[in-house]
mmCIF file of C-alpha atoms and ligand atoms in Angstrom:
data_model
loop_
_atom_site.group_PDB
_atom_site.id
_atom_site.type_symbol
_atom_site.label_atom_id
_atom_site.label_comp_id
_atom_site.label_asym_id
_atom_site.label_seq_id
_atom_site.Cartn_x
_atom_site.Cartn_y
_atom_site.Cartn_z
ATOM 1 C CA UNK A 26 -32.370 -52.744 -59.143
ATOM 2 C CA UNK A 27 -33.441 -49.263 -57.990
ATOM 3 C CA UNK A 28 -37.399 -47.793 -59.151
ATOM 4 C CA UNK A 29 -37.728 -46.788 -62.380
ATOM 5 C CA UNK A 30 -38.495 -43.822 -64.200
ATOM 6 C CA UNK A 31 -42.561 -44.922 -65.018
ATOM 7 C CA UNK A 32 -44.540 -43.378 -67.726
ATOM 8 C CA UNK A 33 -47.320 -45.499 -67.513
ATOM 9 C CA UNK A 34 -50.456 -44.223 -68.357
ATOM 10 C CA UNK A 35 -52.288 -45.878 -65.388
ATOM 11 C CA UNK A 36 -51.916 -47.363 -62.686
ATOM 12 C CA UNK A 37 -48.674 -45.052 -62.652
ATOM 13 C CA UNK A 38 -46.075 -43.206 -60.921
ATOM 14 C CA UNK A 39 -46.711 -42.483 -57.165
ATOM 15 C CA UNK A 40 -44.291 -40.252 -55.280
ATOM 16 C CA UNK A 41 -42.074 -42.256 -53.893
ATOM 17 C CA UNK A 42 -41.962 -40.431 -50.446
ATOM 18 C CA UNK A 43 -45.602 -41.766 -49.719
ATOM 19 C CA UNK A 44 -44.541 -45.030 -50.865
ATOM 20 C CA UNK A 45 -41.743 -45.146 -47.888
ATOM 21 C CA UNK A 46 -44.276 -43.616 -45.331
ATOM 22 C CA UNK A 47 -46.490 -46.688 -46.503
ATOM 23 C CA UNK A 48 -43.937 -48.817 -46.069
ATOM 24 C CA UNK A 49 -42.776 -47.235 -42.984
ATOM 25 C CA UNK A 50 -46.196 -47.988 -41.276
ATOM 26 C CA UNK A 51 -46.915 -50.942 -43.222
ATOM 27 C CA UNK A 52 -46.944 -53.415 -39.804
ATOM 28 C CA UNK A 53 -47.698 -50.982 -37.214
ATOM 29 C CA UNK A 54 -50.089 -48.209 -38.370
ATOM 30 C CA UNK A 55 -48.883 -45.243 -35.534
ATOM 31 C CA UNK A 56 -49.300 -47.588 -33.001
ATOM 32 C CA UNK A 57 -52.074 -49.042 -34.156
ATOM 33 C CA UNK A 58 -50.261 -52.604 -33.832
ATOM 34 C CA UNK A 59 -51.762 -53.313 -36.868
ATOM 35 C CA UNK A 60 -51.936 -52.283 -40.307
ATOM 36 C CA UNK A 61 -54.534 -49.611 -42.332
ATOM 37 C CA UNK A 62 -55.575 -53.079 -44.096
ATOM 38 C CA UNK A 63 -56.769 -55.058 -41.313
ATOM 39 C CA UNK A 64 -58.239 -52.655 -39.213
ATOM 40 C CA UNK A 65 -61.969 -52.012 -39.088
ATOM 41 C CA UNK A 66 -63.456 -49.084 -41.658
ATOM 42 C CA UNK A 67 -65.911 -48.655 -38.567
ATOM 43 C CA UNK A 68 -63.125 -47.627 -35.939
ATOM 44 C CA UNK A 69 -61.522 -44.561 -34.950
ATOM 45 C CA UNK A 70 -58.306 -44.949 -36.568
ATOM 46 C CA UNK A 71 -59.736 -45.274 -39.903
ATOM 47 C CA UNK A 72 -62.213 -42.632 -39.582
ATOM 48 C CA UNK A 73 -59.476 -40.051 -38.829
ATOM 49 C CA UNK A 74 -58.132 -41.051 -42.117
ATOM 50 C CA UNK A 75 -61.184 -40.546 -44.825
ATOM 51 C CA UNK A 76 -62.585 -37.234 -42.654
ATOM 52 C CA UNK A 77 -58.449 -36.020 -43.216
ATOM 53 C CA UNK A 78 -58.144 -37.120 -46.252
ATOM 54 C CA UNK A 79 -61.701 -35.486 -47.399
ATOM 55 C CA UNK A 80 -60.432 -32.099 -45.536
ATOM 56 C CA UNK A 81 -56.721 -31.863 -47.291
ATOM 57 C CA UNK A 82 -58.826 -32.532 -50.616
ATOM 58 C CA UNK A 83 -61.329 -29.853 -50.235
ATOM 59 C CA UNK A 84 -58.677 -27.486 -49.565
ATOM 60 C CA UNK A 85 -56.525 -27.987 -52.538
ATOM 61 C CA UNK A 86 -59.780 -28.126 -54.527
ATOM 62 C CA UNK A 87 -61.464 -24.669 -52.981
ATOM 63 C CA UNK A 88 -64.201 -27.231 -52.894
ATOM 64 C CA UNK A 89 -67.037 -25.432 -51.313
ATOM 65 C CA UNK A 90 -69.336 -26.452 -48.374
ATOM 66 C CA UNK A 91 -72.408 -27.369 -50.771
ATOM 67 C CA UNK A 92 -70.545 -29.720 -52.777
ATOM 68 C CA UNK A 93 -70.171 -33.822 -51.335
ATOM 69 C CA UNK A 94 -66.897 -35.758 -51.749
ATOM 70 C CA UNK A 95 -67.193 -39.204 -52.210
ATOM 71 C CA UNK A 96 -64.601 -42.218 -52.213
ATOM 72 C CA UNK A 97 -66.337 -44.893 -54.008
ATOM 73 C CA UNK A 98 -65.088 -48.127 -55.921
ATOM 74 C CA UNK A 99 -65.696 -49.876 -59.580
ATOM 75 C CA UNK A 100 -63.444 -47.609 -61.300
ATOM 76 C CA UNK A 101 -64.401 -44.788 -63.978
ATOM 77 C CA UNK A 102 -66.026 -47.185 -65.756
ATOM 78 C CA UNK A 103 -68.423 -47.730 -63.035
ATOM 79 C CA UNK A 104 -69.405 -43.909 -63.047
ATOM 80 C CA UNK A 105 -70.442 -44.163 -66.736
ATOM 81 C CA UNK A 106 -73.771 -45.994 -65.869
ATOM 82 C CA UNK A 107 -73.888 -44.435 -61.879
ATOM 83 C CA UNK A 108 -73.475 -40.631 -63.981
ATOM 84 C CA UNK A 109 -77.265 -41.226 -66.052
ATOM 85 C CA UNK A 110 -79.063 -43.014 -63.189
ATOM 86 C CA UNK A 111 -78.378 -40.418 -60.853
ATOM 87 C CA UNK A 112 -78.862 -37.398 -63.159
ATOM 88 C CA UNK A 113 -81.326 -38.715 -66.268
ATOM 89 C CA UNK A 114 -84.175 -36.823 -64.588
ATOM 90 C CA UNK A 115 -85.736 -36.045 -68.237
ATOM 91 C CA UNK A 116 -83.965 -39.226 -69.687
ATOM 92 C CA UNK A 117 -82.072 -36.491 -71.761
ATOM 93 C CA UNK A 118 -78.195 -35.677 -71.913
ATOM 94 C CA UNK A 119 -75.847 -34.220 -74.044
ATOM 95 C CA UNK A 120 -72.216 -35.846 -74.895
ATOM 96 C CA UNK A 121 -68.844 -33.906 -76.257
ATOM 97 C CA UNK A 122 -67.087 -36.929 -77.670
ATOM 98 C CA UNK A 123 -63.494 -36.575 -77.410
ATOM 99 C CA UNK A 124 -62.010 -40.079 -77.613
ATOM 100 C CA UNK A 125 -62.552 -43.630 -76.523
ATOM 101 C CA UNK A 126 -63.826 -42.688 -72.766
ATOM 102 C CA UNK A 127 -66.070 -40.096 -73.414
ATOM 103 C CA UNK A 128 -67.493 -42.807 -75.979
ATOM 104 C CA UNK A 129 -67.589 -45.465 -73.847
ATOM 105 C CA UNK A 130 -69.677 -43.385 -71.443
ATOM 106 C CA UNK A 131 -72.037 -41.625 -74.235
ATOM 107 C CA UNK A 132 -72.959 -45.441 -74.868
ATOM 108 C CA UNK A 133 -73.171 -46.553 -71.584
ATOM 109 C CA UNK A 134 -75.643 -43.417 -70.761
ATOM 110 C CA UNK A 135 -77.608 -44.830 -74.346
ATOM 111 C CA UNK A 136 -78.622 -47.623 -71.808
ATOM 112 C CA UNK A 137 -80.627 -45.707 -69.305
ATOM 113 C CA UNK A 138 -81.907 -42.598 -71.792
ATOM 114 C CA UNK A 139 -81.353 -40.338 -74.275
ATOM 115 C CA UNK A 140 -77.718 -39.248 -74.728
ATOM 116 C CA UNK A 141 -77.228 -37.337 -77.832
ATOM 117 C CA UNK A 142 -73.609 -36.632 -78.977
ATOM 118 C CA UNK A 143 -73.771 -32.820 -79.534
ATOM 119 C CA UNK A 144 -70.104 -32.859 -80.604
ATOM 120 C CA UNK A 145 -67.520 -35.083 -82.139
ATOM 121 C CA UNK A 146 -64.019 -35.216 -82.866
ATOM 122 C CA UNK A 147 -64.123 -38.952 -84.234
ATOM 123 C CA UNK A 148 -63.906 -37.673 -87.682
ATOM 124 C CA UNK A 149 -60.229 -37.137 -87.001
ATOM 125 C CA UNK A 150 -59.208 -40.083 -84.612
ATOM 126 C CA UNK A 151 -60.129 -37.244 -81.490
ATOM 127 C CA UNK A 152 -56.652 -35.315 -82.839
ATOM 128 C CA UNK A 153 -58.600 -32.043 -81.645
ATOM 129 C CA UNK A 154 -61.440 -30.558 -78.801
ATOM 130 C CA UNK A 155 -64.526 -29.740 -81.263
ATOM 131 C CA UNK A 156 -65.468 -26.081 -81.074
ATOM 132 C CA UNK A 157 -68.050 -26.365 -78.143
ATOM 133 C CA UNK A 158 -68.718 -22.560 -77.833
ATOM 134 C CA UNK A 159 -72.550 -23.115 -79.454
ATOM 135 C CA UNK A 160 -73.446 -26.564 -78.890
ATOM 136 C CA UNK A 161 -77.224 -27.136 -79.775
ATOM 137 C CA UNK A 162 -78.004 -28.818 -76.432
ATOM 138 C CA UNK A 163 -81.865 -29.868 -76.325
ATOM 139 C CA UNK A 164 -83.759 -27.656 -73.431
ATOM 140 C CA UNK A 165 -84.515 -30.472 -71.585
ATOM 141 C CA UNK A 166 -81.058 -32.115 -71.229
ATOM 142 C CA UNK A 167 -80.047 -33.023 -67.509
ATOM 143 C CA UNK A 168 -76.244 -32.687 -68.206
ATOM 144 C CA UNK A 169 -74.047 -31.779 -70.805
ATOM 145 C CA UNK A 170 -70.766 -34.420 -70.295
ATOM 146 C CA UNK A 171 -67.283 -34.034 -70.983
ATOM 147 C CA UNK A 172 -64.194 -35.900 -70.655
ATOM 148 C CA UNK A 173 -61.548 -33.243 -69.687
ATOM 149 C CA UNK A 174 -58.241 -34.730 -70.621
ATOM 150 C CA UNK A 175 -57.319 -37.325 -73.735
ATOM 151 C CA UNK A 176 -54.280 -39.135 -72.998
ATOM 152 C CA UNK A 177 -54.692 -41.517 -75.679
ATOM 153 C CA UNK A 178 -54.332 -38.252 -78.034
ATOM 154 C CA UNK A 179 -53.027 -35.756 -76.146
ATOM 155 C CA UNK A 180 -55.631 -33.565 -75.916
ATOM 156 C CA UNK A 181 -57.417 -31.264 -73.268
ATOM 157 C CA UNK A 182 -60.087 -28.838 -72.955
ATOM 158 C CA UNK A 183 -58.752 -25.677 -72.455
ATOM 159 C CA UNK A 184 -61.639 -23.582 -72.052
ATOM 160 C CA UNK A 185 -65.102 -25.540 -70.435
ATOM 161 C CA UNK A 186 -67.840 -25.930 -72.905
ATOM 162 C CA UNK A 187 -70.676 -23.747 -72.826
ATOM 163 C CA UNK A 188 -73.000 -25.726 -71.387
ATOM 164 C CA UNK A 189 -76.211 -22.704 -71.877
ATOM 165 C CA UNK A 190 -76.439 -22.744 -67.973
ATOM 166 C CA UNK A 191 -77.290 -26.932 -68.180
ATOM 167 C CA UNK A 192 -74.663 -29.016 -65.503
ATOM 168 C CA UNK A 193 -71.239 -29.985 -66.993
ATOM 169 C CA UNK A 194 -70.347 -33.655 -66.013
ATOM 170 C CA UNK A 195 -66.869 -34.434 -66.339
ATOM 171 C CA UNK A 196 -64.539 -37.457 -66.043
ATOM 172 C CA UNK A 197 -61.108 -35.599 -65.156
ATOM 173 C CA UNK A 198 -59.242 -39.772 -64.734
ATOM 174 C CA UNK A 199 -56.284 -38.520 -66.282
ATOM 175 C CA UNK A 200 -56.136 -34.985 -65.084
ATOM 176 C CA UNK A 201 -56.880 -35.103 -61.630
ATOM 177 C CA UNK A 202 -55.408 -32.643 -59.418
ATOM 178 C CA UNK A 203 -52.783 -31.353 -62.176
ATOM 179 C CA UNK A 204 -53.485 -27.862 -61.864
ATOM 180 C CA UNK A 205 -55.986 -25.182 -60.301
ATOM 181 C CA UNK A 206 -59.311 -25.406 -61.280
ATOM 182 C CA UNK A 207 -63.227 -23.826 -60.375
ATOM 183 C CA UNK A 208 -65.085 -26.604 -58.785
ATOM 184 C CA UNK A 209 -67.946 -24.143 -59.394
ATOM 185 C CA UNK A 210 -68.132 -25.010 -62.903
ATOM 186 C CA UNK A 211 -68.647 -28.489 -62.414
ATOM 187 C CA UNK A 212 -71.776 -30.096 -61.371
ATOM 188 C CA UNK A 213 -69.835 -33.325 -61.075
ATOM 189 C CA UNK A 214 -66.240 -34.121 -61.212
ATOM 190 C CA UNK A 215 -65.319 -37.085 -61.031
ATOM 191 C CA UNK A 216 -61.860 -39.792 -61.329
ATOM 192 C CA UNK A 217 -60.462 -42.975 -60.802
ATOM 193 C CA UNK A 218 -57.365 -41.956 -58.722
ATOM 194 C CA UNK A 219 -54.969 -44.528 -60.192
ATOM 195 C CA UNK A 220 -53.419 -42.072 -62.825
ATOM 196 C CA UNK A 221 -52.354 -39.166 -60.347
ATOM 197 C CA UNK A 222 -53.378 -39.821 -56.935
ATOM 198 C CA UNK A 223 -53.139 -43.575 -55.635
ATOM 199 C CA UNK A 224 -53.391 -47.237 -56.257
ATOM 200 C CA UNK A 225 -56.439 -48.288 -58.371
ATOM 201 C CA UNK A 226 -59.650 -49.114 -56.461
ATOM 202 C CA UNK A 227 -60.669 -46.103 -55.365
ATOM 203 C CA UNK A 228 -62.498 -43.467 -57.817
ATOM 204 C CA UNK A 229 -63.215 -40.142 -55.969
ATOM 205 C CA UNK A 230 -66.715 -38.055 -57.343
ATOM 206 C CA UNK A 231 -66.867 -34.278 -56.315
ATOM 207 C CA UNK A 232 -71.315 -34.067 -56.571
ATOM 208 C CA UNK A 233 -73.128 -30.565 -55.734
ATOM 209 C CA UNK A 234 -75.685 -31.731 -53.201
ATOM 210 C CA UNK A 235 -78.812 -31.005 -54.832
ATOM 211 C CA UNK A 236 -77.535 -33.383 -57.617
ATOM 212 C CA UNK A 237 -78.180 -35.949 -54.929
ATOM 213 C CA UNK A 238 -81.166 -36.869 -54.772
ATOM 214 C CA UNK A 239 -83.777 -40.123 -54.060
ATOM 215 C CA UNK A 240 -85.413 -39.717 -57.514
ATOM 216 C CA UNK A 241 -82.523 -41.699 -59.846
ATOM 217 C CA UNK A 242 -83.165 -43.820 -62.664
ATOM 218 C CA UNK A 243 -85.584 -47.058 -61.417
ATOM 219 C CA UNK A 244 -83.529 -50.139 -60.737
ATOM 220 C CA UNK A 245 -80.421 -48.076 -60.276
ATOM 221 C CA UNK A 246 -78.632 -50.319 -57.650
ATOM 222 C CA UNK A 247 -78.210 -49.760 -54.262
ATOM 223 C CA UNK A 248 -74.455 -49.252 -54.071
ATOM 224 C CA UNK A 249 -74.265 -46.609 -57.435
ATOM 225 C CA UNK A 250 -76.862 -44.406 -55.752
ATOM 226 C CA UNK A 251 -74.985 -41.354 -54.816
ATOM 227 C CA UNK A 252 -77.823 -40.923 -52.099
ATOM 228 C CA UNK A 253 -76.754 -44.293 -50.469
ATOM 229 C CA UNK A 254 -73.170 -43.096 -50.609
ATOM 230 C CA UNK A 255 -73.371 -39.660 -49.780
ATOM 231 C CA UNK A 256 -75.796 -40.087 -46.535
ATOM 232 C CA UNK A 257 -72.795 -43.033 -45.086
ATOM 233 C CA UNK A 258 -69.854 -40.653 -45.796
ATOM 234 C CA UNK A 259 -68.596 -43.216 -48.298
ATOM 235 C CA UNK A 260 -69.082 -46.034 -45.327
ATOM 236 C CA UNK A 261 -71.766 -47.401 -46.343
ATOM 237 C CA UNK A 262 -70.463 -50.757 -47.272
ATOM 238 C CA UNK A 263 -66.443 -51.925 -46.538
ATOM 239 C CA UNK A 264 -64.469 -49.023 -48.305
ATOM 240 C CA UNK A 265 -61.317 -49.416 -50.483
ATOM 241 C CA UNK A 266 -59.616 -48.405 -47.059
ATOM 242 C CA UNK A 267 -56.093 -49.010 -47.847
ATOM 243 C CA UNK A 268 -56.460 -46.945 -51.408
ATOM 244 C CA UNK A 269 -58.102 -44.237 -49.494
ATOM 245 C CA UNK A 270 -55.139 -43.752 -47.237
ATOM 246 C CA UNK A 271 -52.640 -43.891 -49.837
ATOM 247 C CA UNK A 272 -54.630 -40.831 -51.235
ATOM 248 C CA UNK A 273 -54.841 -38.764 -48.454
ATOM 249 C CA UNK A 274 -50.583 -39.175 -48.361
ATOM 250 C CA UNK A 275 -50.412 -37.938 -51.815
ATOM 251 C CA UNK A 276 -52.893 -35.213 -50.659
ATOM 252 C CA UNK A 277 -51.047 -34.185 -48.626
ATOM 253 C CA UNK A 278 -47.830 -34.383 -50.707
ATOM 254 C CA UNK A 279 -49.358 -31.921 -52.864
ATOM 255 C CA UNK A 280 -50.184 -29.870 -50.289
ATOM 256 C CA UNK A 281 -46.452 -30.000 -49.416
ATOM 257 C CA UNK A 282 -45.482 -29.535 -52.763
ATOM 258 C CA UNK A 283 -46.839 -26.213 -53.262
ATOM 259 C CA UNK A 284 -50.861 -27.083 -54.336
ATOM 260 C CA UNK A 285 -52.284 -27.377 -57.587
ATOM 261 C CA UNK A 286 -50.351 -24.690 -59.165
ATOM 262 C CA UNK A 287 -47.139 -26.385 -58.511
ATOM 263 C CA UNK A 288 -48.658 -29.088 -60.032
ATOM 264 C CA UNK A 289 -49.557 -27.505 -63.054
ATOM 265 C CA UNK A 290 -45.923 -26.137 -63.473
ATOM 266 C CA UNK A 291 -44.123 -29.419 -62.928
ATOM 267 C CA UNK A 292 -46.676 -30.955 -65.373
ATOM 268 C CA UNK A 293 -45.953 -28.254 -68.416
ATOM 269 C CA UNK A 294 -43.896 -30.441 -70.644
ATOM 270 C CA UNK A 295 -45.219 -33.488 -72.604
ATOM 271 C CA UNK A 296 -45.147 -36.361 -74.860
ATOM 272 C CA UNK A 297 -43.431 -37.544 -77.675
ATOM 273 C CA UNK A 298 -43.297 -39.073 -81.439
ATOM 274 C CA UNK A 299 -41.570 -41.111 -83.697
ATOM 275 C CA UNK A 300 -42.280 -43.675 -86.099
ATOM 276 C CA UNK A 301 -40.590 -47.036 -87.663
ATOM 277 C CA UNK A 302 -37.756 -47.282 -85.009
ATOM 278 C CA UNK A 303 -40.295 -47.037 -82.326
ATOM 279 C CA UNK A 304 -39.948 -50.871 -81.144
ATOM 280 C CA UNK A 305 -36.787 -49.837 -80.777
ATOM 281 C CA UNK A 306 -37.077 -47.201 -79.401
ATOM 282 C CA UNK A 307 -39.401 -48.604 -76.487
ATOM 283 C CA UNK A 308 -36.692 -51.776 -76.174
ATOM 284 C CA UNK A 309 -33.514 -48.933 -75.385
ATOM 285 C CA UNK A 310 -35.418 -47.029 -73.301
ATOM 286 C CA UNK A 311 -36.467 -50.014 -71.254
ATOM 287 C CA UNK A 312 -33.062 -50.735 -70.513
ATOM 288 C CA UNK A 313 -32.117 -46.984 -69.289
ATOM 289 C CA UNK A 314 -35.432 -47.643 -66.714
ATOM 290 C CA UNK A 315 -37.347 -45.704 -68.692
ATOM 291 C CA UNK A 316 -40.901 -47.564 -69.122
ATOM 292 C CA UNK A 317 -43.987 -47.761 -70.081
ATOM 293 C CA UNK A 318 -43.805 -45.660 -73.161
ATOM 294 C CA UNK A 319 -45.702 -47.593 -76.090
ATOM 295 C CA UNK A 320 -48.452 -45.364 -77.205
ATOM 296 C CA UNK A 321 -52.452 -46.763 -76.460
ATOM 297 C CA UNK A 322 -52.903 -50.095 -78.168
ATOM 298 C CA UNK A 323 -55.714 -48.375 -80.602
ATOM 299 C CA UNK A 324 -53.608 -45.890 -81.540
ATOM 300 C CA UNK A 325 -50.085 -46.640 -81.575
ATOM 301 C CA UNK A 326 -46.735 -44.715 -81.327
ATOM 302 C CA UNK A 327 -45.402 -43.575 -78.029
ATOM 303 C CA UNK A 328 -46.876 -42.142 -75.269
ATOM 304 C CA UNK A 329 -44.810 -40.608 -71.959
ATOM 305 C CA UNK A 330 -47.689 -40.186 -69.212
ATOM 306 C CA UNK A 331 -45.896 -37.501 -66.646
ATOM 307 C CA UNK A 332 -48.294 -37.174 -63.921
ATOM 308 C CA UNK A 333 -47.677 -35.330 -60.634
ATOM 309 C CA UNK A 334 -45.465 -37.448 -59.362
ATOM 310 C CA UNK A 335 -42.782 -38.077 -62.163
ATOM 311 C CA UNK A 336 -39.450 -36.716 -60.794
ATOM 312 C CA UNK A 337 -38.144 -34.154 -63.245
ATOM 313 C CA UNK A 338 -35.150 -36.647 -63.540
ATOM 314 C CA UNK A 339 -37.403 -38.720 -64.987
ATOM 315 C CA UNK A 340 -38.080 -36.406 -67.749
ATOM 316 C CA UNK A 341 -34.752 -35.335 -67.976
ATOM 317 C CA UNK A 342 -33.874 -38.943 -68.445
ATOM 318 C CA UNK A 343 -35.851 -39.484 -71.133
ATOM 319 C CA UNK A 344 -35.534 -35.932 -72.509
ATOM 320 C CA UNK A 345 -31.924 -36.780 -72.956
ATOM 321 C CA UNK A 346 -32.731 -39.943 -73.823
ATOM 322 C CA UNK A 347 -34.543 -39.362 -76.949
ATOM 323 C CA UNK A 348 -31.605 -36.797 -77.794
ATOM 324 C CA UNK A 349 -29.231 -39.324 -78.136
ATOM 325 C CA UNK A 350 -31.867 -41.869 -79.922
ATOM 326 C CA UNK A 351 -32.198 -39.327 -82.627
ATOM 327 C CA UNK A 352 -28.696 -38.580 -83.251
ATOM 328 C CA UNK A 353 -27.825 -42.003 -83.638
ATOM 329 C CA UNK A 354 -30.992 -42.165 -86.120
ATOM 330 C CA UNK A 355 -31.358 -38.765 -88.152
ATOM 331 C CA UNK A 356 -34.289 -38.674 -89.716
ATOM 332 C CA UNK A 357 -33.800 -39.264 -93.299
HETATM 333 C C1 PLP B 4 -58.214 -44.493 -67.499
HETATM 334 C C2 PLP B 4 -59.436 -43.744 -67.787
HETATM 335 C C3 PLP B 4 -60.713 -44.320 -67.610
HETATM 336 C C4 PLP B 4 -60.924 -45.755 -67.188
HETATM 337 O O1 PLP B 4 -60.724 -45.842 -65.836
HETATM 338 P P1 PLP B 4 -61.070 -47.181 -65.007
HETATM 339 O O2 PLP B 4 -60.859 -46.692 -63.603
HETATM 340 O O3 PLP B 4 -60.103 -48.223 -65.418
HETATM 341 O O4 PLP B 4 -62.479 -47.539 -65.261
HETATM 342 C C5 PLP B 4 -61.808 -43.524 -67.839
HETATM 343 N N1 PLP B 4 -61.688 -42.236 -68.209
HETATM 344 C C6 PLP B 4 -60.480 -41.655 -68.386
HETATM 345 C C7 PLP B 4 -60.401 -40.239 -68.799
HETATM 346 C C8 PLP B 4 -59.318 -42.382 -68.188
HETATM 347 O O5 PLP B 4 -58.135 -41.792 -68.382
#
C-alpha cells in the first residue's frame, strides 16, 4: 500500500522527501560506509551534522548570537522539571494554564518551588487563551510560563502575554517552526520535535545565555542542567544522533520550502467537528488513508493535526472527504 495521508497529533507526518534521503543513505552515510546510527557522536562526520543542523536552525529562527541551542533528550515532559531547576532562582514562577501540558508542567514546577497559576482557562475545558494583558505576576517571579499552542483544543496564543518585563518560558511542542516568530521575546523556547520536525527522542531548547547558569535548583541532576549541556554543545553524554540528523533534513526542507512564512501559509487551514457518527466517521476515513483523526482521549471528537509537512493533498483528501461524509449524513 502507498503512505498515508497522517493526521496524527504526534509522532506525525514527516516530509516524505527526507524520509527517501534517509533511506537513500540509510547503509552508507556519503561514504561514510556506515550509517548516522553506528557511527561515533565524537567523530567528524557527526559533528558536521549537529554544528549544520544548529546553523540552518538559527537561520530560520533569526536566532541571535546570545541565545544557546540545545538538542537534548527525555521529551517535553522532561523540560517541565529541567524549566524550575534551572530558572527557580527566587523559588517563584508564574503559570498561564491553557490545557493539560501547561498543567502538567505548573505541577511539575509545584515540586521544586512556588508556581502560582496567574491564569486559567480550566473553567471552560481550555476552549479559550485567558486575557493575559494584566496578569498580577508576584515581583519576585523568575518566569512567567506559557504553553503556546493547544492541540487538544485548538487553541493558540495570538498575542504573547505581558509578562511586566519578567522572562516568558514557553513549550511551543506542537507549534514548532509553523510560522515566523521573535526569538527575542522568549527567554526560553523550547519542543519535543516529534510533532513538526523529526522522530521522537530529540527535544530542542532555544535558552538566552545568561539563563544558564551554575546556580540551579540543589540536587538538580547532572544531565537536566542546561550548564552541563550547553558547555558540551549537546555532547555531553551519547546524543539522540540519528533524531538529530533527521532534523537538520527537515531544516533544511524548510529552508527549501520557502522558511517559516511558507510554513505559516501552508499551515492556515484547520480541524474539524462532528458528533454521533464520528466512529464512523474515523472507520471511512481510515479506509480512504486518511488517519489518525480521533480527537485527544480526554476530550473526544476529531482532531486533524496538519503540521508542516502534510501535503495539501492530504487536506484536500480529507477536505473532500468530509464533503461527501456530510452529504450522505445531513445533519438533521
Ligand atoms: C505533545 C506535547 C507534550 C508532550 O511531549 P513529550 O515529548 O511526549 O513529553 C508537551 N507539550 C506540548 C505542547 C505537546 O504538544
Amino acid at each position: 500500500m502507498d503512505r498515508v495521508y497522517n493526521f496524527s497529533a504526534g509522532p506525525a507526518v514527516l516530509p516524505e522527501e527526507v524520509l527517501r534521503e534517509a533511506a537513500d543513505e540509510m547503509l552508507n552515510y556519503r561514504g561514510s560506509g556506515m550509517s548516522v546510527m553506528e557511527m561515533s557522536h565524537r567523530g567528524k562526520i557527526f559533528d558536521g551534522i549537529i554544528k549544520e543542523a544548529e546553523a540552518d536552525l538559527r537561520d530560520l529562527l533569526n536566532i541571535p548570537d546570545n541565545y544557546k541551542v540545545l538538542f537534548l533528550q527525555g521529551g517535553a515532559w522532561t523540560q517541565f522539571a529541567a524549566v524550575p531547576m534551572n530558572l527557580m532562582r527566587n523559588h517563584v514562577a508564574a503559570y498561564v494554564i491553557t490545557g493539560q501540558w501547561a498543567k502538567k508542567a505548573y505541577q511539575e514546577a509545584r515540586k521544586y518551588g512556588d508556581a502560582i497559576a496567574v491564569a486559567s482557562s480550566e473553567d471552560k475545558t481550555y476552549s479559550y487563551i485567558p486575557d493575559c494583558s494584566n496578569l498580577d505576576i508576584p515581583e519576585e517571579a523568575d518566569y512567567v510560563y506559557i504553553c503556546e499552542n493547544n492541540t487538544i483544543y485548538g487553541t493558540k496564543f495570538h498575542q504573547l502575554p505581558d509578562t511586566k518585563g519578567h522572562d516568558l518560558v514557553a513549550d511551543v511542542s506542537s507549534c514548532f517552526l509553523s510560522e515566523p516568530v521573535d526569538i527575542t521575546k522568549y527567554a526560553v523556547m523550547y519542543g519535543g520535535v516529534q510533532k513538526n520536525i523529526g522522530p521522537a527522542g530529540v527535544v530542542i531548547a532555544i535558552i538566552r545565555e545568561d539563563l544558564i547558569r551554575d546556580d540551579v535548583v540543589p540536587g538538580t541532576p547532572t544531565m537536566l542542567k542546561w550548564k552541563t549541556q550547553a558547555d558540551n554543545d549537546s555532547l555531553f553524554n551519547t546524543p539522540p544522533a540519528y533524531g538529530i540528523y533527521i532534523c537538520g533534513k527537515v531544516f533544511k526542507w524548510i529552508k527549501k520550502m520557502g522558511g517559516l512564512q511558507a510554513m505559516k501559509e501552508r499551515n492556515e487551514k484547520n480541524v474539524i467537528g462532528d458528533k454521533d457518527l464520528e466512529a464512523q466517521f474515523v472507520r471511512e476515513a481510515e479506509a480512504e488513508g486518511l488517519v489518525s483523526l480521533k480527537g485527544h482521549r480526554t476530550v473526544g471528537g476529531m482532531r486533524a493535526s496538519i503540521y508542516n509537512a502534510m501535503p495539501y493533498e492530504g487536506v484536500e483528501k480529507l477536505v473532500a472527504f468530509m464533503k461527501d461524509f456530510e452529504a450522505k449524513h445531513p445533519a438533521e
